[in-house]
Every structure is written in C-alpha cells, then in structure tokens.
Short mmCIF file of C-alpha atoms and ligand atoms in Angstrom, two decimals:
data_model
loop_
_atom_site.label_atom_id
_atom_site.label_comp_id
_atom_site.label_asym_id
_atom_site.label_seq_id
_atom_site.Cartn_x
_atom_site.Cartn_y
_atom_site.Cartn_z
CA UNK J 1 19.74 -33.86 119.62
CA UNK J 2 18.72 -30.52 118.58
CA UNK J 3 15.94 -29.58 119.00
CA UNK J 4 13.30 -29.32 116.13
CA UNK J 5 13.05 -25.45 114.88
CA UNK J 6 17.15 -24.89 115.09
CA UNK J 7 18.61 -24.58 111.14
CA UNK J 8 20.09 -27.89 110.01
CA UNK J 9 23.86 -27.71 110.03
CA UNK J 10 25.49 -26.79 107.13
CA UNK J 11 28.90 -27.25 105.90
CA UNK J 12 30.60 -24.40 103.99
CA UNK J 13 33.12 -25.24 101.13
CA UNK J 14 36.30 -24.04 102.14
CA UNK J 15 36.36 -20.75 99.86
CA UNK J 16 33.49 -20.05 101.84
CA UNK J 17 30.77 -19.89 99.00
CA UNK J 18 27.46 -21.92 98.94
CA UNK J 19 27.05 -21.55 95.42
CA UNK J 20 27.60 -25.11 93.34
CA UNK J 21 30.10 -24.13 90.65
CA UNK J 22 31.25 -25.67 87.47
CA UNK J 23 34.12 -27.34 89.11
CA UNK J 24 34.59 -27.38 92.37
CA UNK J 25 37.65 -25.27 94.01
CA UNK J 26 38.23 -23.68 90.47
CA UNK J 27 39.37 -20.15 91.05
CA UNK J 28 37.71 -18.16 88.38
CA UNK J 29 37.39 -14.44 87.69
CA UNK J 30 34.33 -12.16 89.52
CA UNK J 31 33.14 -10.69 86.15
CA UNK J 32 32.44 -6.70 86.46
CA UNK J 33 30.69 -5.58 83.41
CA UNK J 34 31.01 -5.80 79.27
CA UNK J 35 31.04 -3.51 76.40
CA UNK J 36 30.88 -5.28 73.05
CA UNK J 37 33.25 -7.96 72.56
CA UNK J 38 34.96 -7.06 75.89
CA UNK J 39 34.22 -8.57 79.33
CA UNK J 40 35.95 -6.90 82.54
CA UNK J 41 36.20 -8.44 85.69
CA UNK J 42 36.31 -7.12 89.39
CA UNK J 43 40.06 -6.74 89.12
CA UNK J 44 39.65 -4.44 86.08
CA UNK J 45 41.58 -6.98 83.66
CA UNK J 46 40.04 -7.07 79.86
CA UNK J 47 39.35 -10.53 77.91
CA UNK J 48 38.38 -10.43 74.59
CA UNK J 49 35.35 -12.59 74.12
CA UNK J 50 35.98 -14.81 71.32
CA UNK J 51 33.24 -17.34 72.00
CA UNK J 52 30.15 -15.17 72.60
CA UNK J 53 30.47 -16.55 75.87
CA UNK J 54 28.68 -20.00 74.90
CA UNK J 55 28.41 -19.08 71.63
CA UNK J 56 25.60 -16.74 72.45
CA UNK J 57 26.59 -13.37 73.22
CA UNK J 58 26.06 -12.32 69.63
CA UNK J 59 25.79 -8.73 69.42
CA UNK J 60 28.46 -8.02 71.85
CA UNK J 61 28.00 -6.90 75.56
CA UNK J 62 25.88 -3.82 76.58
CA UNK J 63 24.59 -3.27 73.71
CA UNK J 64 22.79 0.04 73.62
CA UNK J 65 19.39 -0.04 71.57
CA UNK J 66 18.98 -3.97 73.40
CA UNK J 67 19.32 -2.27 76.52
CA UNK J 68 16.80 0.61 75.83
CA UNK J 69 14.08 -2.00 74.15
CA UNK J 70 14.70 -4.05 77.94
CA UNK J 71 14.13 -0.82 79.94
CA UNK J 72 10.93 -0.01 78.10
CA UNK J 73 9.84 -2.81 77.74
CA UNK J 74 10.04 -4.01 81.46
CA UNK J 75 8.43 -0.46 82.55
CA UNK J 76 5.40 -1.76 80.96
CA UNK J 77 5.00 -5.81 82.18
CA UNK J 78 7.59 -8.30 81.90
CA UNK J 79 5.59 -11.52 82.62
CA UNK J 80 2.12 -12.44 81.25
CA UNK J 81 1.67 -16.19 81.42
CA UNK J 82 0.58 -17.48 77.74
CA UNK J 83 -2.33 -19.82 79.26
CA UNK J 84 -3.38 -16.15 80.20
CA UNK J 85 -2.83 -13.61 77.63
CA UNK J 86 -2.01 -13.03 73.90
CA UNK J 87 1.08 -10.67 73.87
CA UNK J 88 1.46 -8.47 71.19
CA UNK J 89 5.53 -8.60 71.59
CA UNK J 90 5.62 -12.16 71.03
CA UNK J 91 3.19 -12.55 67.82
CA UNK J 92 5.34 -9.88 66.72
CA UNK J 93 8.62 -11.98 67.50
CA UNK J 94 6.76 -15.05 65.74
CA UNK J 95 5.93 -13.53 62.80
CA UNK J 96 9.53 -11.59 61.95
CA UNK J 97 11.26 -14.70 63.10
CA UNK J 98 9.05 -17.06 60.85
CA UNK J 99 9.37 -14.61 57.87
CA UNK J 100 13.08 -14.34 58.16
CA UNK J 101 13.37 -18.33 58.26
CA UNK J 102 10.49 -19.12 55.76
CA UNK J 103 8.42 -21.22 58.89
CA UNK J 104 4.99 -20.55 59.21
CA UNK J 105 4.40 -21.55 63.02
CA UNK J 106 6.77 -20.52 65.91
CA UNK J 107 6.91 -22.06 69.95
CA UNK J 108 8.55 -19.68 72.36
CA UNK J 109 10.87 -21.01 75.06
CA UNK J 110 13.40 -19.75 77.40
CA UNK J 111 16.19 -22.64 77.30
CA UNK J 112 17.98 -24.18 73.99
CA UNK J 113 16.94 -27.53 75.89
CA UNK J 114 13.39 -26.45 76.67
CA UNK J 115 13.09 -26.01 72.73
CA UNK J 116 14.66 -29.49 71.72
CA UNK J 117 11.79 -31.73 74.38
CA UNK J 118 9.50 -28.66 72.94
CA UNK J 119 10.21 -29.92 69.10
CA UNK J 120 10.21 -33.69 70.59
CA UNK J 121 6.78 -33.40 72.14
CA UNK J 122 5.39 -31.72 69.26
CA UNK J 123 6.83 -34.43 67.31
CA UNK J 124 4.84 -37.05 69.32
CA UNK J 125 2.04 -35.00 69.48
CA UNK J 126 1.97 -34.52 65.66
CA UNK J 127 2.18 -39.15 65.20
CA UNK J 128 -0.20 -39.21 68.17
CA UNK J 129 -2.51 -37.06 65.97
CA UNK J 130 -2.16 -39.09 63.06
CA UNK J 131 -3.11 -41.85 64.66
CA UNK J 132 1.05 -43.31 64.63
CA UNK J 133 1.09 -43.10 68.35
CA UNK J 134 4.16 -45.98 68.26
CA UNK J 135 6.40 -43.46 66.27
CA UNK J 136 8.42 -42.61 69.22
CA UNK J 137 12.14 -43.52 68.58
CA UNK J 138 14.49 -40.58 67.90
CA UNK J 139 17.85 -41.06 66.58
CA UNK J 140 21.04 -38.36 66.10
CA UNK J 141 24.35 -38.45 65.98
CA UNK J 142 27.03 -40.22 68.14
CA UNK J 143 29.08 -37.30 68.48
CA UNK J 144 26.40 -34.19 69.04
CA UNK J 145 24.96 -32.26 72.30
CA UNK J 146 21.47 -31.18 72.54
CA UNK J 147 20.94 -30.49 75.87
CA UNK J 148 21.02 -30.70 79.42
CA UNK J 149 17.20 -32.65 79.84
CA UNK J 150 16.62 -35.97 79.44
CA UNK J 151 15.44 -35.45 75.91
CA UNK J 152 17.89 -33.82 75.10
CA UNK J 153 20.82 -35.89 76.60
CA UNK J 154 19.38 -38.85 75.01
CA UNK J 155 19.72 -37.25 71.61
CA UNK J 156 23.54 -36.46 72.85
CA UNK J 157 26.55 -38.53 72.17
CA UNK J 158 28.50 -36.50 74.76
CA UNK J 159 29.74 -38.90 77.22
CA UNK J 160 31.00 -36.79 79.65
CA UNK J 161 27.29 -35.02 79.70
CA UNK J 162 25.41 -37.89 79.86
CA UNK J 163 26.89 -40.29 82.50
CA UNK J 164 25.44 -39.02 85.13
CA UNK J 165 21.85 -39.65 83.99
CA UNK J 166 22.61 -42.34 81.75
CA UNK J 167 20.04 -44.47 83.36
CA UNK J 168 17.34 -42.64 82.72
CA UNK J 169 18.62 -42.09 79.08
CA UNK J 170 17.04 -43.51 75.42
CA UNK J 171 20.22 -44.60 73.24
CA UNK J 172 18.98 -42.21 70.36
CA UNK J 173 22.63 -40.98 69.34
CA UNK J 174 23.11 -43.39 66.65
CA UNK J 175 24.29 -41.98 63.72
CA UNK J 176 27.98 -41.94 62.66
CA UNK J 177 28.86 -38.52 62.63
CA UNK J 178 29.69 -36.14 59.95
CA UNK J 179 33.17 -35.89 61.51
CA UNK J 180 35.95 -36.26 58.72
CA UNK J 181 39.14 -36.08 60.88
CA UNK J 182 38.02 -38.98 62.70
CA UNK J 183 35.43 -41.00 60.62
CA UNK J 184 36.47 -40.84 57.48
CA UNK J 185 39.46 -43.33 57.34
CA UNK J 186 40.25 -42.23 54.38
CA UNK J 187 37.18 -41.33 52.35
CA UNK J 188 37.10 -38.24 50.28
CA UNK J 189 33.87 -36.43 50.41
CA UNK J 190 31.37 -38.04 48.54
CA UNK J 191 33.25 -41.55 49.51
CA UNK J 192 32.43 -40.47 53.17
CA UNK J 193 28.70 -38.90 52.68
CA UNK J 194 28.07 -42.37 50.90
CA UNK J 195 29.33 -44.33 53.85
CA UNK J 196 27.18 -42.07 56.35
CA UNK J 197 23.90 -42.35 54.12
CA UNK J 198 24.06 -45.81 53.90
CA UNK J 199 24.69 -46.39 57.56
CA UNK J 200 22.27 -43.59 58.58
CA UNK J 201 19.35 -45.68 56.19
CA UNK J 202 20.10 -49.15 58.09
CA UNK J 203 19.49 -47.03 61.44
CA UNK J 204 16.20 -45.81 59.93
CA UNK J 205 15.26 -48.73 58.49
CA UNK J 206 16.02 -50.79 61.66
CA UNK J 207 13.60 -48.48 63.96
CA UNK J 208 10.80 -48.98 60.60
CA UNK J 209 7.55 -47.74 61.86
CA UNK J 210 8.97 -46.94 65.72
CA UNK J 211 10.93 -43.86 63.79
CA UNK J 212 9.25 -40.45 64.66
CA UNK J 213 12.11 -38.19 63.62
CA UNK J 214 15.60 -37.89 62.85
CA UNK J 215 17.62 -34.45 64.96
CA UNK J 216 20.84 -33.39 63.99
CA UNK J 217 23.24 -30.09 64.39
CA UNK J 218 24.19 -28.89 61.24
CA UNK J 219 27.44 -28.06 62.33
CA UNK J 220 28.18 -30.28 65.27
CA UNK J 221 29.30 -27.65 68.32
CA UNK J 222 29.52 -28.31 71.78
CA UNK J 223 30.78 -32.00 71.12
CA UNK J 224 33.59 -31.99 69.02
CA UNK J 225 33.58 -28.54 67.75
CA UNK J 226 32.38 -27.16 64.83
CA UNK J 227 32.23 -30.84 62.91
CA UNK J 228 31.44 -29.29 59.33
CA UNK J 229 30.02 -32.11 57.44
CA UNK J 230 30.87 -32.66 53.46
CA UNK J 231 28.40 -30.61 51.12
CA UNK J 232 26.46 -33.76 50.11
CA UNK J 233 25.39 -35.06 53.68
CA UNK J 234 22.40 -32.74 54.78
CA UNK J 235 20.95 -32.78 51.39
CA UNK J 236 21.43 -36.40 51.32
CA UNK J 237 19.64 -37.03 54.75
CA UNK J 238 17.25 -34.87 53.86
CA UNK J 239 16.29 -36.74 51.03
CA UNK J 240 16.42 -40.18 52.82
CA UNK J 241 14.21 -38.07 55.46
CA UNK J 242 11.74 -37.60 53.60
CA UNK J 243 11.58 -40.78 51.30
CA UNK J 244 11.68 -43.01 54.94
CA UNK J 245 8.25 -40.30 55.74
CA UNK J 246 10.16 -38.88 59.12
CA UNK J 247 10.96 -35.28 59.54
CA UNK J 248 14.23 -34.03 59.97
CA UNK J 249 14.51 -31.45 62.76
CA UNK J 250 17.64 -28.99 62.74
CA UNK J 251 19.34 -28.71 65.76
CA UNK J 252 20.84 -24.63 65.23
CA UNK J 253 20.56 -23.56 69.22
CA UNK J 254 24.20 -23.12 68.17
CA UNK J 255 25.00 -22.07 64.72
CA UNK J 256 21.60 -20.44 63.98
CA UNK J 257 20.27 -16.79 63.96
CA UNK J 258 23.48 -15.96 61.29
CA UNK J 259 26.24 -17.57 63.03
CA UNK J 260 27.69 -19.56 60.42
CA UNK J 261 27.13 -16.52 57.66
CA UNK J 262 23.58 -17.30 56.72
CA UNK J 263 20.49 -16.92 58.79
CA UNK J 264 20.00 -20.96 59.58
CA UNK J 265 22.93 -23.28 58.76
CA UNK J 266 20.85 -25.16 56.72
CA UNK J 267 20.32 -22.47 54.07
CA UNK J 268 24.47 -23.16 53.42
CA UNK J 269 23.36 -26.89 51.96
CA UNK J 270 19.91 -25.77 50.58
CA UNK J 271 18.16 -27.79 53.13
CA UNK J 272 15.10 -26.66 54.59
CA UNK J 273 14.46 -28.85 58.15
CA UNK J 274 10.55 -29.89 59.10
CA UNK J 275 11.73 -28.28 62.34
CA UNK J 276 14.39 -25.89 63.61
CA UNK J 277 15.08 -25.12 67.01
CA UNK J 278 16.77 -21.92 68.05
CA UNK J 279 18.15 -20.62 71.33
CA UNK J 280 21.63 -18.70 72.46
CA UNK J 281 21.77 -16.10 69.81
CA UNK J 282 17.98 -15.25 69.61
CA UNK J 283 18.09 -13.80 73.04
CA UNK J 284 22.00 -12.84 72.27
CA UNK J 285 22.62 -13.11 76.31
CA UNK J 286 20.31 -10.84 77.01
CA UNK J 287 17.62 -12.81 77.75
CA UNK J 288 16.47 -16.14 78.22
CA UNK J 289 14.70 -16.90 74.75
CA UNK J 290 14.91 -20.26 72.56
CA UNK J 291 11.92 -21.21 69.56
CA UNK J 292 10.94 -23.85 67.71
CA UNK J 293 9.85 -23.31 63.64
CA UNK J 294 7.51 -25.74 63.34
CA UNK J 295 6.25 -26.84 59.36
CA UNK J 296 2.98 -26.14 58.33
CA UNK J 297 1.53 -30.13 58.53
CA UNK J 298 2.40 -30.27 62.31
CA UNK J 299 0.29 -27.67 63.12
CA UNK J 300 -2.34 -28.82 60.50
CA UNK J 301 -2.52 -32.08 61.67
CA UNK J 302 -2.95 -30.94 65.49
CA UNK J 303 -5.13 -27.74 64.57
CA UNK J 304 -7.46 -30.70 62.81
CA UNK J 305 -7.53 -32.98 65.79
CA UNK J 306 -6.93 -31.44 69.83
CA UNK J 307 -5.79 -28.10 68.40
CA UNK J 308 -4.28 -27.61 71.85
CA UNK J 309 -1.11 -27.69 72.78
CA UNK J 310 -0.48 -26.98 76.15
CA UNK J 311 3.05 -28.00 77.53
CA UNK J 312 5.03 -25.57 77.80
CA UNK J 313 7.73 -23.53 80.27
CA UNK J 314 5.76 -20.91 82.79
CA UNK J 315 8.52 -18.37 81.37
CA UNK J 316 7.60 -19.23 77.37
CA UNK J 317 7.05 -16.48 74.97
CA UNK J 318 7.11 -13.41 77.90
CA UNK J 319 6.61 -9.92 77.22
CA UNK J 320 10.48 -9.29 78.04
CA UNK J 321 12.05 -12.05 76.99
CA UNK J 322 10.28 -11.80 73.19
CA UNK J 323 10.51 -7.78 73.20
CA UNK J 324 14.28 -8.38 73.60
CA UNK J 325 14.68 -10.99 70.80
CA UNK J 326 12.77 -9.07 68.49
CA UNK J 327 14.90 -6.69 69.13
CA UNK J 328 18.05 -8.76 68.35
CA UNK J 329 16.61 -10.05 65.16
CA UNK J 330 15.79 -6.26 64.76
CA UNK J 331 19.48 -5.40 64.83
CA UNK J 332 20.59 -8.44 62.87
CA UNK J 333 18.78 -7.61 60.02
CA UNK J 334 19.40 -3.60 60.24
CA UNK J 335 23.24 -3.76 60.65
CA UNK J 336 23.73 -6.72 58.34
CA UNK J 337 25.20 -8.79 60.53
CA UNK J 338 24.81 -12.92 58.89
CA UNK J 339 26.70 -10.58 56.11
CA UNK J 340 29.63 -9.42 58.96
CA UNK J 341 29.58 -13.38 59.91
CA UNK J 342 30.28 -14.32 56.52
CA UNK J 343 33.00 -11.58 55.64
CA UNK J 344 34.75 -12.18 59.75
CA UNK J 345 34.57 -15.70 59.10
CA UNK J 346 36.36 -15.68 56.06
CA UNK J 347 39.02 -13.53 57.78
CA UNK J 348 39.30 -15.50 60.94
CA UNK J 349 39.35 -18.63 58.98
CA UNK J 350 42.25 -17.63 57.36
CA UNK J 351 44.03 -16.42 60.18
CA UNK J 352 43.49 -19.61 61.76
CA UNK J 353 44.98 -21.46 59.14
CA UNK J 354 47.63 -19.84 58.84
CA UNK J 355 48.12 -20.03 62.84
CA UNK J 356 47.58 -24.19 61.86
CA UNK J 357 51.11 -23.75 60.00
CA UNK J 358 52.83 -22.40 62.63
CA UNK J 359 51.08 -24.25 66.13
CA UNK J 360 51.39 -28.15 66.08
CA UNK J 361 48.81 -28.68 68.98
CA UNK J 362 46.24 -27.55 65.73
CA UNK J 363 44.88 -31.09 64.24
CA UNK J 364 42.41 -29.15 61.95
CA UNK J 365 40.90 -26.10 61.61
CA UNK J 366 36.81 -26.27 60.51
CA UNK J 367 33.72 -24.58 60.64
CA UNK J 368 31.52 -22.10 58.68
CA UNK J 369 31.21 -18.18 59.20
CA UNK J 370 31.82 -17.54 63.12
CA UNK J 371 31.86 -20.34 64.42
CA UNK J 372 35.38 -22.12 63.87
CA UNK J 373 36.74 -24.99 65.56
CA UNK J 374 39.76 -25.85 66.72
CA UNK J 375 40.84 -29.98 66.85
CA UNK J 376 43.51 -30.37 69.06
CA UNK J 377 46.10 -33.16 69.30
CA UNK J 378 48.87 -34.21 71.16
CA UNK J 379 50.70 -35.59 68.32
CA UNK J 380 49.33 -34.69 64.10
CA UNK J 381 50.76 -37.93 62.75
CA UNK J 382 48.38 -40.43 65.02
CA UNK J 383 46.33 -37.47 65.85
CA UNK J 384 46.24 -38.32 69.12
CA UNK J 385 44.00 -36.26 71.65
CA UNK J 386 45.14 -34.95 74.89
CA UNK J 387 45.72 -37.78 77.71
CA UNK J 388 43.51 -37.93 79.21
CA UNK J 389 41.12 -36.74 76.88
CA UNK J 390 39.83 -33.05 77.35
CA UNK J 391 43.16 -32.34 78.95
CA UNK J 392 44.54 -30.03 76.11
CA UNK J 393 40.89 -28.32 75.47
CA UNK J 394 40.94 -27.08 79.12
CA UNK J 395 44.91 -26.09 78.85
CA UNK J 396 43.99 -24.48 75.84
CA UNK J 397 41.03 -22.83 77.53
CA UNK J 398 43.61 -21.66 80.46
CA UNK J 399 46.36 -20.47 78.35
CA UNK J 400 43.89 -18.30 76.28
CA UNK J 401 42.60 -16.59 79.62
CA UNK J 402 45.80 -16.00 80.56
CA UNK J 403 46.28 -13.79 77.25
CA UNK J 404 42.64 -12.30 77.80
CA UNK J 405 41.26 -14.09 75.18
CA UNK J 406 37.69 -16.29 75.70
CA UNK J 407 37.57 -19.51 73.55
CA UNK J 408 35.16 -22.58 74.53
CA UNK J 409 35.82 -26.03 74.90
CA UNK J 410 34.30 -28.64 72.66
CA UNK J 411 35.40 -31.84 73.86
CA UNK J 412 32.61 -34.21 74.28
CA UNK J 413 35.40 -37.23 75.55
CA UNK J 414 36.13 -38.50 72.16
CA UNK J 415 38.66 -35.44 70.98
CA UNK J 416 39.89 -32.28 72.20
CA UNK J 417 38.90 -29.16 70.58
CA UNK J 418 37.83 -25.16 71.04
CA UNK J 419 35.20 -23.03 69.19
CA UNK J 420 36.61 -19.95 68.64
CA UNK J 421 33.51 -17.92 67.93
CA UNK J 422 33.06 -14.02 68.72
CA UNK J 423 30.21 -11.45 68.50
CA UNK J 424 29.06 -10.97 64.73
CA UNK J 425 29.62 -7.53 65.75
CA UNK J 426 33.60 -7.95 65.38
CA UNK J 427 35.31 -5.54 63.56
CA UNK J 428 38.19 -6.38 61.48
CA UNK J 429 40.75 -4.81 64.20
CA UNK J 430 39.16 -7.45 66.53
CA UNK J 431 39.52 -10.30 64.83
CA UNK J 432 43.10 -9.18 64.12
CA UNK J 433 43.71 -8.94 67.83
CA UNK J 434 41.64 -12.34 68.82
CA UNK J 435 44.41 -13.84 66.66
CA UNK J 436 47.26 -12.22 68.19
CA UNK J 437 46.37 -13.22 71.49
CA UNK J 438 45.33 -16.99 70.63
CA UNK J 439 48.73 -17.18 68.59
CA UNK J 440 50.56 -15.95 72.14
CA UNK J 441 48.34 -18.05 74.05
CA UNK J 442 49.56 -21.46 71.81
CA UNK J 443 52.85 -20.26 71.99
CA UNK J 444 52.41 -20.47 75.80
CA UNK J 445 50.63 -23.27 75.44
CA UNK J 446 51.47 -25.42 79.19
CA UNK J 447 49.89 -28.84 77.77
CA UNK J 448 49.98 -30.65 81.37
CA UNK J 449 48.36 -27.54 82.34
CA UNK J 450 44.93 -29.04 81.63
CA UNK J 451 45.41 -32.50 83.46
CA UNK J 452 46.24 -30.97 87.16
CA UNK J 453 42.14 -29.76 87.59
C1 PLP T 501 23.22 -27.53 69.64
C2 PLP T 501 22.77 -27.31 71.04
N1 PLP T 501 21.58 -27.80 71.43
C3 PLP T 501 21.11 -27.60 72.67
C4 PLP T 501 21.84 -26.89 73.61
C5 PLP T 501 21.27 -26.65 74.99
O1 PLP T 501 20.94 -25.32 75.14
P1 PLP T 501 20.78 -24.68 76.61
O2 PLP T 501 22.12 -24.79 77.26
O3 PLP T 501 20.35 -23.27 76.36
O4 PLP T 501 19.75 -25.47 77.31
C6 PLP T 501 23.08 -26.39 73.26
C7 PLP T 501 23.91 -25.67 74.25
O5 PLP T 501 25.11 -25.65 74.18
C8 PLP T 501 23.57 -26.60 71.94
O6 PLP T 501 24.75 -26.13 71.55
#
C-alpha cells in the first residue's frame, strides 16, 4: 500500500504523451505557424489549407489587422463576465452582426455547440413564456451534425458522433434529408422536395402541440458533406414552418458568415430563419466566438414576461473574443470577401468537376460558394461507399496530406465524403494550386489506405 500523499500511478501511452488525441497512436504533424492559406509544421513542410481547418479558418492564418485588433484589445481587458458588465466591444459586435443579417437581437457564445443548446433554451424559454411549456420536441435531419452536447447530438444524425452518448440522447433527427445522391431514388427536383415536404409535415404533425421548433443546416456539412438541397426545399419548410406555428432555426455554424457566397446560406433560397446560429467563421480561428440571431417575438415575448435570461457560458460575449469577431466581420465586409466566395467557388467548382471526369473515386461533386463537397465511392454504378464506411474519406484525407493539401472529412457513417473548403481569402493562383495537388493526391489515391487506422 502506498501510503496516502504519494501521486497515484500513472500510465504513459507509449509515445510518451498524456494528451488524449483524436485517435489514439495516430502520428500527426507538430504544427509551427501559418500565413494565410498556408500552415507549416515543426519540420518546415507547407500544406495548403483547403478546409479552413474545420471550415473555420476563414480569413487565412496570421492575419495582420486580426492580430493587431487582438493585441490591443487584450492590453486593455480580455475578460469581463456579462452578469458583471456591459462591454462596449460586444454591443458593438451585436449590432454590426444583426445589421449585416437583418436580426434584431444577438446571444454571444464561445462554441458552435454552446450556440445550438443557446438557441434550444431560448426556444423553451420563449413556449415557457407563452404559457406552451409542453412544446419541447425538436426534430432535424437524419443525416446532419450540430454538435458535440447533448442538445446538440440529439439534433445529429451522425452515428459515429452520437454512439457514445446515445443514452442520454432525444431521437430528434427525423427528417429525411435533403440528400439527392442517396434519397432521391430517382426523383428530379421538385419530385424529391415534394417527397421531403410531405414526409417532413407527417413528422410535424405527429409531434402536434409537443413541436417547439424545427433545426436544420442549410447545406448539410460535417455529415455527409456539403448536402445542397433542391431550390424548393428551404422555402418549402419554411412555409410549412410557419403554417404548423414552429420556428425554423438555421443551423450556419458551418456555411454562414459568407461561406457559401452570401452572408447566411439562407439568403441563397430567400429564406429568412426565426433563428440562426453562427460559430467557426465569426471568430475565423482566432478566437473562440459563436451567436445566436434571435427574431424579434422571442425576445418580446420574454422581455414581456421574466425579461431575464440568464444561462449562459462564463466565456460569452468577452471583451476579446467579440473585439476579434468584429473585427472579422470588419474585414469581411471591407475586402468583399462573401463576393471572393462566390467568384472562388465558381472557379473551384469547376475545377472540381472537371477533376469528377477524370477521378472515379468522385460520386458527386456539390455545394455552394466555398464550401464544396466531395461524395466518394468505391464503385459509381452502385455508388457504393468505402468498406467499411469512412474508409475512403480518411484515405482521401491521407493522400491529400501527403501532397500538402488540407481537405476534411464528412462522413457521418452513412457515405464517404470531403469538404474541400479554403480561406475566402484565396486567390485565384490558390485555388489553381489546391486543385493540382488534390488531382495528384487522387491520382495517388491508396484506397486500403484508410481501413489500416
Ligand atoms: C453545422 C454545425 N453545427 C454545430 C457544430 C459544432 O460546433 P463546435 O464544434 O464549435 O462546437 C458544427 C461543427 O462542426 C457544425 O458544423
């Protein structure tokens, strides 16, 4: 026995590192430093960063004027709690955000998951206040990710994401997808959106007064990768939406903040969301930052009854953290870059497509603006994925780091596919190059290469 005050024992992993990593025994790359769309690492090799890390990294790497806002910025206080103190740095960062997006009311949150429970609980909050206080069933689609919280994996139909807390999980992910490659059987278009619509109005109508909202991505990313549904769908839920008296909160961690060529995804379809939550590119990697745009009759309904609301993450709405993404938004709007998106999208698209003709391992090629997807299949005529499934995303993944190129997988264990989604700082040269070195990387391609991990 030893005796009370000696450490308890611990037992190293055999590289010798206590840190928990993605997967275990992986040998990855120490990264060094970045400089727009390039990230070094400690050996001094280059990798072009064609998926914004997690789709985040949107004005490149070391960007200067971000930098110089965090320096100043953290001479003068970087934490203020909001129970506390107003902070002139984050009513600014409310107000430009709400004006760019058309939202009067904006929550501030560190985490793209804090912001989805934030836009659930202020969902409840908002039936609570009406009095509806059994409006409390959620529902989304079966192929989607929303998060790593219980909220949010409930709304996800990522099965490799949510088995581990599956027990402690509410089914809400019941939507067919959007997801013509695989759910259309057939369909054109408007065949399809009429099959969705009239399954997604039995799910409504099935949950009746339990319903409290309905939460999709407008472009499905993480799971699946880039699922671009047909023009008439979001309209079209929208519309059932609001006839069934729920609201319909957007999803756009992912494709908003001009990913997808316009400021909010939704603006492609004309669709304007009760609520949008927004993460990754607002803080652009350089800080922690995520918001909710909340509709003007939440906040009237709660401003006439507790006109409180008081959950919230100790980091929410910080000096730094909103200094920095108003600085982001700052540069978005100066250097025109949901424009960029939309003109680098068009020209990546088409380089894609034409890579589609060429590499058989390409199923389809989707998405809007930057943020492209990738399916992947073992075989086009059954379109079979990968076996198992996720096996040719993560040999894809391999290969393309092997080039120095950064894609990201999307494989949420249905499918196998990559978002191939850079800075909307790329210049035409890079996108060139991105292409050149995912075309080599295909060409490599090792598809077993995936399975052995
Ligand atoms: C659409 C969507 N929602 C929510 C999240 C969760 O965001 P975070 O990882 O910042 O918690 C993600 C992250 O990939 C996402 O893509």
């Amino acid at each position: 026995m030893r005796p009370a005050t000696s450490p308890p024992r611990t037992a190293m992993r055999p590289d010798g590192s206590r840190l928990i990593k993605f997967y275990f025994g992986e040998e990855l790359p120490f990264v060094s430093h970045g400089r727009g769309v390039f990230v070094y690492d400690t050996d001094g090799r280059r990798y072009l960063d064609g998926c914004s890390g997690a789709v985040t990294a949107n004005l490149g790497h070391a960007d200067p004027q971000i930098l110089r806002t965090m320096s100043e910025q953290a001479e003068r206080i970087t934490f203020a709690h909001r129970g506390s103190f107003h902070s002139e740095q984050s009513e600014r960062l409310a107000d430009r955000l709400g004006g760019m997006t058309g939202y009067p009311y904006v929550f501030l949150c560190n985490s793209g998951s804090e912001a989805v429970e934030t836009a659930l609980r202020l969902t409840l909050q908002y039936w609570r206040e009406r009095g509806e206080p059994e409006r409390s069933r959620f529902v989304s689609h079966a192929v989607s990710y929303h998060g790593a919280t219980l909220g949010g994996l409930s709304l996800s139909g990522h099965p490799q994401r949510r088995w581990v807390a599956e027990a402690l999980l509410h089914g809400f992910n019941e939507l067919t997808p959007p997801y013509a490659y695989r759910f259309a059987e057939g369909r054109d278009d408007d065949e399809f959106t009429a099959f969705l619509i009239e399954r997604a109005a039995r799910v409504l109508d099935a949950h009746g007064p339990t319903l409290a909202g309905v939460v999709v991505e407008p472009v499905g990313g993480a799971a699946g990768g880039a699922i671009t549904p047909p023009d008439g769908y979001l309209p079209a839920l929208a519309a059932l939406c609001r006839e069934r008296g729920v609201p319909l909160i957007a999803d756009e961690i992912m494709t908003g903040m001009g990913r997808t060529g316009t400021m909010l995804a939704a603006q492609h379809w004309d669709v304007h969301p009760d609520m949008v939550v927004l993460g990754k590119g607002m803080g652009a990697g350089y800080a922690p930052v995520s918001a909710v745009l909340v509709g003007e009759h939440f906040v009237d309904t709660i401003a006439a009854g507790t006109a409180a609301v008081t959950n919230g993450h100790t980091y929410g709405g910080n000096p730094l953290g909103s200094a920095v993404a108003l600085a982001v938004l700052e540069a978005v709007e100066s250097r025109d870059l949901v424009t960029n998106a939309a003109a680098r999208g068009k020209q990546l698209r088409a380089g894609l497509e034409e890579l589609a003709e060429r590499q058989e391992v390409i199923g389809e090629v989707r998405g809007l603006g930057l943020l492209q997807g990738l399916e992947l299949v073992a075989d086009r005529a059954t379109r079979s994925p990968g076996d198992p499934v996720g096996s040719l995303t993560r040999a894809v993944v391999l290969a393309a780091r092997d080039q120095g190129l950064l894609v990201y997988p999307a494989t949420g264990g249905i499918n196998d596919a990559v978002l191939i989604a850079p800075p909307l700082t790329t210049t035409p040269e890079e996108i060139d190059l991105l292409l050149e070195l995912l075309d080599a990387a295909l060409t490599a391609l090792d598809r077993n290469a995936g399975s052995a991990a």
